[in-house]
Short mmCIF file of C-alpha atoms in Angstrom, two decimals:
data_model
loop_
_atom_site.label_atom_id
_atom_site.label_comp_id
_atom_site.label_asym_id
_atom_site.label_seq_id
_atom_site.Cartn_x
_atom_site.Cartn_y
_atom_site.Cartn_z
CA UNK A 1 0.00 0.00 0.00
CA UNK A 2 1.17 3.51 -0.81
CA UNK A 3 0.18 5.99 1.89
CA UNK A 4 0.55 9.76 1.91
CA UNK A 5 0.49 11.56 5.28
CA UNK A 6 0.00 15.35 5.19
CA UNK A 7 0.53 17.99 7.89
CA UNK A 8 0.34 21.77 8.08
CA UNK A 9 3.78 23.44 7.99
CA UNK A 10 4.48 23.39 11.73
CA UNK A 11 6.61 20.85 13.57
CA UNK A 12 3.96 20.37 16.23
CA UNK A 13 1.52 19.28 13.51
CA UNK A 14 3.89 16.91 11.72
CA UNK A 15 5.49 15.15 14.70
CA UNK A 16 2.27 13.30 15.75
CA UNK A 17 2.04 11.68 12.29
CA UNK A 18 5.56 10.20 12.39
CA UNK A 19 4.76 7.17 14.61
CA UNK A 20 2.03 6.02 12.21
CA UNK A 21 4.37 6.58 9.24
CA UNK A 22 7.04 4.51 10.98
CA UNK A 23 4.55 1.74 11.74
CA UNK A 24 3.43 1.65 8.11
CA UNK A 25 7.02 1.42 6.85
CA UNK A 26 7.84 -1.32 9.35
CA UNK A 27 4.86 -3.28 8.00
CA UNK A 28 6.27 -3.02 4.48
CA UNK A 29 4.18 -0.19 3.06
CA UNK A 30 5.46 2.72 0.98
CA UNK A 31 4.99 5.98 2.83
CA UNK A 32 5.50 9.66 2.06
CA UNK A 33 5.17 12.50 4.55
CA UNK A 34 4.34 15.92 3.13
CA UNK A 35 4.44 19.39 4.67
CA UNK A 36 6.42 22.62 4.26
CA UNK A 37 8.72 25.02 6.05
CA UNK A 38 10.40 23.84 9.24
CA UNK A 39 8.09 20.82 9.32
CA UNK A 40 9.77 19.63 6.11
CA UNK A 41 13.36 20.61 6.88
CA UNK A 42 13.71 20.04 10.65
CA UNK A 43 11.55 17.00 11.35
CA UNK A 44 14.37 14.45 11.53
CA UNK A 45 12.68 12.25 8.92
CA UNK A 46 12.25 12.48 5.14
CA UNK A 47 9.43 14.89 4.32
CA UNK A 48 8.32 16.15 0.90
CA UNK A 49 8.62 19.94 0.99
CA UNK A 50 5.51 21.25 -0.73
CA UNK A 51 6.54 24.92 -0.46
CA UNK A 52 10.33 25.30 -0.40
CA UNK A 53 11.34 28.37 1.59
CA UNK A 54 7.94 28.67 3.27
CA UNK A 55 7.84 30.60 6.54
CA UNK A 56 4.74 30.30 8.70
CA UNK A 57 4.88 33.55 10.63
CA UNK A 58 4.70 36.09 7.73
CA UNK A 59 1.87 34.17 6.07
CA UNK A 60 -0.09 33.92 9.32
CA UNK A 61 0.49 37.61 10.06
CA UNK A 62 -0.72 38.71 6.62
CA UNK A 63 -3.82 36.53 6.90
CA UNK A 64 -4.58 38.07 10.29
CA UNK A 65 -4.08 41.63 9.03
CA UNK A 66 -6.26 40.95 6.00
CA UNK A 67 -9.15 39.74 8.20
CA UNK A 68 -8.49 41.31 11.65
CA UNK A 69 -11.98 41.06 13.13
CA UNK A 70 -12.46 37.47 12.04
CA UNK A 71 -8.99 36.48 13.29
CA UNK A 72 -9.54 38.20 16.65
CA UNK A 73 -12.82 36.33 17.14
CA UNK A 74 -11.11 33.03 16.36
CA UNK A 75 -8.47 33.56 19.06
CA UNK A 76 -11.00 32.59 21.73
CA UNK A 77 -12.53 29.74 19.71
CA UNK A 78 -11.38 26.19 20.54
CA UNK A 79 -11.80 25.33 16.84
CA UNK A 80 -8.59 27.23 16.18
CA UNK A 81 -7.37 29.91 13.80
CA UNK A 82 -9.32 29.10 10.66
CA UNK A 83 -8.21 32.27 8.86
CA UNK A 84 -4.53 31.39 9.06
CA UNK A 85 -4.90 27.77 8.09
CA UNK A 86 -7.25 28.55 5.23
CA UNK A 87 -4.56 30.73 3.65
CA UNK A 88 -1.90 28.07 4.23
CA UNK A 89 -4.08 25.31 2.78
CA UNK A 90 -4.78 27.46 -0.26
CA UNK A 91 -1.05 27.58 -0.93
CA UNK A 92 -0.58 23.86 -0.33
CA UNK A 93 -3.23 22.74 -2.79
CA UNK A 94 -1.34 22.92 -6.11
CA UNK A 95 1.91 21.26 -4.98
CA UNK A 96 -0.04 18.63 -3.06
CA UNK A 97 -2.04 17.86 -6.20
CA UNK A 98 1.23 17.42 -8.10
CA UNK A 99 2.57 15.06 -5.43
CA UNK A 100 -0.58 12.93 -5.47
CA UNK A 101 -0.37 12.70 -9.25
CA UNK A 102 3.29 11.59 -9.18
CA UNK A 103 3.25 9.34 -6.11
CA UNK A 104 -0.19 7.82 -6.78
CA UNK A 105 -1.02 6.98 -3.15
CA UNK A 106 -3.76 4.52 -2.38
CA UNK A 107 -4.78 6.33 0.79
CA UNK A 108 -4.29 9.81 2.25
CA UNK A 109 -3.99 10.55 5.99
CA UNK A 110 -4.08 14.18 7.16
CA UNK A 111 -4.23 16.18 10.37
CA UNK A 112 -7.05 18.68 11.03
CA UNK A 113 -5.09 21.79 9.99
CA UNK A 114 -4.26 20.32 6.56
CA UNK A 115 -7.72 19.35 5.26
CA UNK A 116 -6.89 20.42 1.72
CA UNK A 117 -5.43 16.89 1.58
CA UNK A 118 -9.00 15.56 1.84
CA UNK A 119 -10.08 17.79 -1.06
CA UNK A 120 -7.20 16.61 -3.24
CA UNK A 121 -7.91 13.01 -2.27
CA UNK A 122 -11.56 13.44 -3.28
CA UNK A 123 -10.49 14.84 -6.66
CA UNK A 124 -8.47 11.65 -7.22
CA UNK A 125 -11.16 9.30 -5.83
CA UNK A 126 -8.91 8.28 -2.93
CA UNK A 127 -9.96 7.39 0.61
CA UNK A 128 -8.92 9.99 3.19
CA UNK A 129 -8.51 9.42 6.93
CA UNK A 130 -8.28 12.17 9.56
CA UNK A 131 -5.53 11.85 12.18
CA UNK A 132 -6.31 13.99 15.22
CA UNK A 133 -3.25 15.46 16.95
CA UNK A 134 -4.66 17.18 20.02
CA UNK A 135 -7.38 17.02 22.68
CA UNK A 136 -9.90 18.80 20.50
CA UNK A 137 -12.09 17.03 17.96
CA UNK A 138 -10.54 17.46 14.54
CA UNK A 139 -13.52 17.46 12.21
CA UNK A 140 -14.91 20.93 13.08
CA UNK A 141 -11.62 22.66 12.34
CA UNK A 142 -11.05 20.70 9.14
CA UNK A 143 -14.58 21.44 7.95
CA UNK A 144 -14.27 25.15 8.78
CA UNK A 145 -11.01 25.49 6.83
CA UNK A 146 -12.48 23.70 3.81
CA UNK A 147 -15.62 25.84 3.95
CA UNK A 148 -13.42 28.96 3.92
CA UNK A 149 -11.76 27.57 0.79
CA UNK A 150 -15.15 26.91 -0.82
CA UNK A 151 -14.48 23.16 -0.87
CA UNK A 152 -16.86 20.91 1.04
CA UNK A 153 -18.47 18.25 -1.14
CA UNK A 154 -16.93 14.79 -0.80
CA UNK A 155 -14.32 15.81 1.78
CA UNK A 156 -15.63 14.03 4.89
CA UNK A 157 -12.98 11.59 6.13
CA UNK A 158 -13.80 7.93 5.79
CA UNK A 159 -12.37 7.34 9.27
CA UNK A 160 -10.69 9.17 12.14
CA UNK A 161 -7.80 8.26 14.41
CA UNK A 162 -8.41 9.80 17.85
CA UNK A 163 -5.48 10.24 20.24
CA UNK A 164 -7.12 12.11 23.13
CA UNK A 165 -7.53 10.04 26.32
CA UNK A 166 -11.28 9.47 26.87
CA UNK A 167 -11.03 10.42 30.55
CA UNK A 168 -10.19 13.97 29.44
CA UNK A 169 -12.56 14.40 26.49
CA UNK A 170 -15.20 11.68 26.79
CA UNK A 171 -15.95 9.03 24.18
CA UNK A 172 -15.53 10.16 20.59
CA UNK A 173 -16.42 8.50 17.31
CA UNK A 174 -13.41 7.08 15.54
CA UNK A 175 -10.53 4.69 16.06
CA UNK A 176 -8.68 5.31 19.35
CA UNK A 177 -4.92 5.28 18.87
CA UNK A 178 -2.16 5.63 21.45
CA UNK A 179 -0.29 8.92 21.33
CA UNK A 180 3.39 8.05 20.85
CA UNK A 181 5.81 10.87 21.74
CA UNK A 182 8.16 11.81 18.90
CA UNK A 183 10.71 14.54 18.32
CA UNK A 184 13.57 14.91 15.87
CA UNK A 185 16.82 13.44 17.12
CA UNK A 186 19.18 15.85 18.82
CA UNK A 187 22.02 16.07 21.28
CA UNK A 188 20.99 15.82 24.93
CA UNK A 189 23.61 17.12 27.39
CA UNK A 190 24.90 14.47 29.75
CA UNK A 191 23.54 16.25 32.82
CA UNK A 192 20.04 16.26 31.28
CA UNK A 193 20.02 12.51 30.68
CA UNK A 194 19.74 11.73 34.39
CA UNK A 195 17.55 13.28 37.11
CA UNK A 196 19.37 15.62 39.50
CA UNK A 197 20.62 13.63 42.52
CA UNK A 198 19.45 16.06 45.18
CA UNK A 199 16.32 17.89 43.99
CA UNK A 200 13.52 17.64 41.41
CA UNK A 201 13.82 19.12 37.92
CA UNK A 202 11.19 21.39 36.33
CA UNK A 203 11.36 21.94 32.57
CA UNK A 204 10.01 25.14 31.04
CA UNK A 205 9.38 25.05 27.29
CA UNK A 206 8.34 27.35 24.46
CA UNK A 207 5.99 26.55 21.55
CA UNK A 208 7.40 24.98 18.37
CA UNK A 209 5.46 27.65 16.46
CA UNK A 210 7.25 31.00 16.15
CA UNK A 211 6.63 33.13 19.24
CA UNK A 212 7.61 36.49 20.63
CA UNK A 213 9.01 37.38 24.07
CA UNK A 214 8.19 34.68 26.58
CA UNK A 215 6.49 35.90 29.78
CA UNK A 216 6.01 32.32 30.98
CA UNK A 217 9.70 31.55 31.37
CA UNK A 218 10.35 34.86 33.12
CA UNK A 219 7.48 34.23 35.54
CA UNK A 220 8.76 30.76 36.43
CA UNK A 221 12.26 32.10 37.04
CA UNK A 222 10.91 34.72 39.41
CA UNK A 223 8.75 32.22 41.30
CA UNK A 224 11.43 29.56 41.48
CA UNK A 225 14.35 31.70 42.66
CA UNK A 226 14.09 30.27 46.21
CA UNK A 227 12.56 26.90 45.28
CA UNK A 228 14.51 23.75 46.07
CA UNK A 229 14.34 22.52 42.49
CA UNK A 230 16.41 22.68 39.30
CA UNK A 231 14.79 24.87 36.63
CA UNK A 232 15.70 24.10 33.01
CA UNK A 233 14.63 26.51 30.28
CA UNK A 234 14.45 24.86 26.86
CA UNK A 235 15.18 27.20 23.95
CA UNK A 236 14.58 30.49 25.81
CA UNK A 237 14.36 33.77 23.93
CA UNK A 238 17.53 35.84 23.56
CA UNK A 239 16.58 38.22 26.34
CA UNK A 240 16.60 35.38 28.87
CA UNK A 241 19.77 33.86 27.42
CA UNK A 242 21.71 37.02 28.23
CA UNK A 243 20.31 37.83 31.68
CA UNK A 244 21.70 36.46 34.95
CA UNK A 245 19.78 33.40 36.11
CA UNK A 246 19.09 32.22 39.68
CA UNK A 247 21.58 29.68 41.00
CA UNK A 248 19.04 26.88 40.56
CA UNK A 249 18.31 27.65 36.89
CA UNK A 250 20.01 26.89 33.59
CA UNK A 251 19.06 26.79 29.93
CA UNK A 252 19.67 24.61 26.89
CA UNK A 253 19.07 25.02 23.19
CA UNK A 254 16.57 22.74 21.49
CA UNK A 255 16.58 19.15 22.75
CA UNK A 256 14.17 16.29 21.99
CA UNK A 257 11.31 16.86 24.41
CA UNK A 258 10.55 13.19 25.16
CA UNK A 259 14.18 12.62 26.19
CA UNK A 260 14.21 15.68 28.45
CA UNK A 261 10.86 14.87 30.04
CA UNK A 262 11.99 11.40 31.09
CA UNK A 263 14.29 12.95 33.70
CA UNK A 264 11.93 15.72 34.81
CA UNK A 265 9.59 15.86 37.79
CA UNK A 266 7.33 18.46 36.13
CA UNK A 267 6.98 20.69 33.09
CA UNK A 268 5.60 24.21 32.60
CA UNK A 269 4.51 25.06 29.05
CA UNK A 270 2.07 27.05 26.92
CA UNK A 271 -0.54 24.33 26.42
CA UNK A 272 0.45 23.14 22.97
CA UNK A 273 -1.05 19.75 22.15
CA UNK A 274 2.25 18.02 21.46
CA UNK A 275 3.86 19.00 24.75
CA UNK A 276 0.69 18.27 26.72
CA UNK A 277 0.12 14.81 25.21
CA UNK A 278 3.81 13.93 25.49
CA UNK A 279 3.81 14.84 29.18
CA UNK A 280 0.60 12.88 29.74
CA UNK A 281 1.99 9.83 27.94
CA UNK A 282 5.17 9.95 30.03
CA UNK A 283 3.39 10.66 33.32
CA UNK A 284 4.88 14.09 33.99
CA UNK A 285 2.79 16.67 35.94
CA UNK A 286 2.31 19.93 34.05
CA UNK A 287 1.38 23.56 34.62
CA UNK A 288 -0.29 25.48 31.78
CA UNK A 289 -1.61 29.06 31.57
CA UNK A 290 -5.15 29.31 30.20
CA UNK A 291 -4.28 31.34 27.09
CA UNK A 292 -6.86 32.08 24.36
CA UNK A 293 -7.79 29.51 21.75
CA UNK A 294 -6.98 25.82 21.76
CA UNK A 295 -4.26 26.16 24.40
CA UNK A 296 -6.78 27.43 26.93
CA UNK A 297 -9.13 24.65 25.87
CA UNK A 298 -6.38 22.09 26.52
CA UNK A 299 -5.56 23.66 29.89
CA UNK A 300 -9.19 23.49 31.03
CA UNK A 301 -9.51 19.81 30.10
CA UNK A 302 -6.25 19.01 31.88
CA UNK A 303 -7.34 20.81 35.05
CA UNK A 304 -10.83 19.26 35.00
CA UNK A 305 -9.25 15.80 34.91
CA UNK A 306 -6.95 16.75 37.79
CA UNK A 307 -3.90 15.75 35.70
CA UNK A 308 -2.35 19.23 35.68
CA UNK A 309 -2.52 22.74 37.05
CA UNK A 310 -3.55 25.90 35.28
CA UNK A 311 -3.29 29.64 35.90
CA UNK A 312 -5.10 32.46 34.15
CA UNK A 313 -1.88 34.31 33.29
CA UNK A 314 1.83 33.54 33.77
CA UNK A 315 2.02 36.33 36.37
CA UNK A 316 -0.04 34.15 38.72
CA UNK A 317 2.70 31.53 38.99
CA UNK A 318 4.19 31.68 42.49
CA UNK A 319 6.35 29.38 44.66
CA UNK A 320 3.23 27.73 46.10
CA UNK A 321 2.00 26.80 42.63
CA UNK A 322 5.31 25.17 41.76
CA UNK A 323 5.45 23.37 45.12
CA UNK A 324 2.01 21.93 44.48
CA UNK A 325 3.06 20.87 40.97
CA UNK A 326 5.88 18.84 42.49
CA UNK A 327 4.19 17.44 45.59
CA UNK A 328 0.35 17.29 45.32
CA UNK A 329 -0.61 13.60 45.85
CA UNK A 330 -3.97 13.90 44.08
CA UNK A 331 -2.33 15.49 41.06
CA UNK A 332 0.29 12.75 40.85
CA UNK A 333 -2.36 10.04 41.17
CA UNK A 334 -4.35 11.51 38.27
CA UNK A 335 -1.21 11.85 36.16
CA UNK A 336 -0.39 8.16 36.71
CA UNK A 337 -3.95 7.16 35.80
CA UNK A 338 -3.87 9.05 32.51
CA UNK A 339 -0.45 7.63 31.68
CA UNK A 340 -1.83 4.11 32.16
CA UNK A 341 -4.90 4.99 30.10
CA UNK A 342 -2.77 6.16 27.16
CA UNK A 343 -0.53 3.09 27.40
CA UNK A 344 -3.63 0.87 27.13
CA UNK A 345 -4.82 2.53 23.89
CA UNK A 346 -4.05 0.64 20.64
CA UNK A 347 -0.57 1.28 19.25
CA UNK A 348 -0.32 2.68 15.69
CA UNK A 349 1.04 -0.65 14.41
CA UNK A 350 -2.13 -2.45 15.51
CA UNK A 351 -4.34 -0.13 13.45
CA UNK A 352 -2.73 -0.49 10.04
CA UNK A 353 -5.38 -3.01 9.00
CA UNK A 354 -7.91 -0.19 9.33
CA UNK A 355 -6.12 1.58 6.47
CA UNK A 356 -5.42 -1.41 4.25
CA UNK A 357 -9.10 -2.37 4.43
CA UNK A 358 -10.00 0.96 2.80
CA UNK A 359 -7.80 0.54 -0.27
#
């Protein structure tokens, strides 16, 4: 079977598709991954670059400026930023059509922010399967992007892989699939490969999507200055790189998140789906600010399950919050329960028959 897996041009959207691609290849199938920008060049696996030289941030900014009121309204909508992804999908359509024509896949798998893949699949009479990559249901976002493009007929997925743990989101239609943490290979400093011998480690991360000055990292540094814990900033902005840090804090450039999390007692992050699901799968307590859009949606689900803490803004993070993140028994019990729940979900390799049956 020839399978084409398509993601929007962001690393956090491509990474969740890699475990299924690996499982398909291991089973003897021919697989192509397709995306653009950093998701094509920095993913650590072979990816067809649909838009060489593509940069997400300028395109997203122009789409927002072109439709400011619509974009502002979408910031508080859990369905996501339809305006941005509609523009990106519009650009992906022609090169994706060329790839489908040359590769001749027998099935197309896509994530919710790249639904133009479903439209191209329909044009070629190919089955298309949606691969959710977050806690939110993927179909509403995919449908909204396609509607913005004026393409709806025949684009409903024939099936859906769902990765969200049911205890957080309830039962959903589709094929449950275990979320398998993935990140591109990278050097991990020796000291980060083992837990600190004398105190817990808290990681603080930034989004994989381009971002501006990071208030979250600064807030954690302020709150943790007298905390008996090691604070590790992953890929901080330049302002933090050049300022003096508390004695219990240090920073590193990009490292594979799953590797770093395995030696951490907790993680503080912006609520991106990849970081949240990776921490849940590895059983690491997490603290997330309830920012607008899907990140706030993720934070609310996490807090409702008791598997993480949330604050309204980074400024609310204080030493007591971090102490609770490290030591709250109820929190740690819930985290262990969700980890076990994810581990019990079907692995990607066990679901390949679902795809072959459609071709």
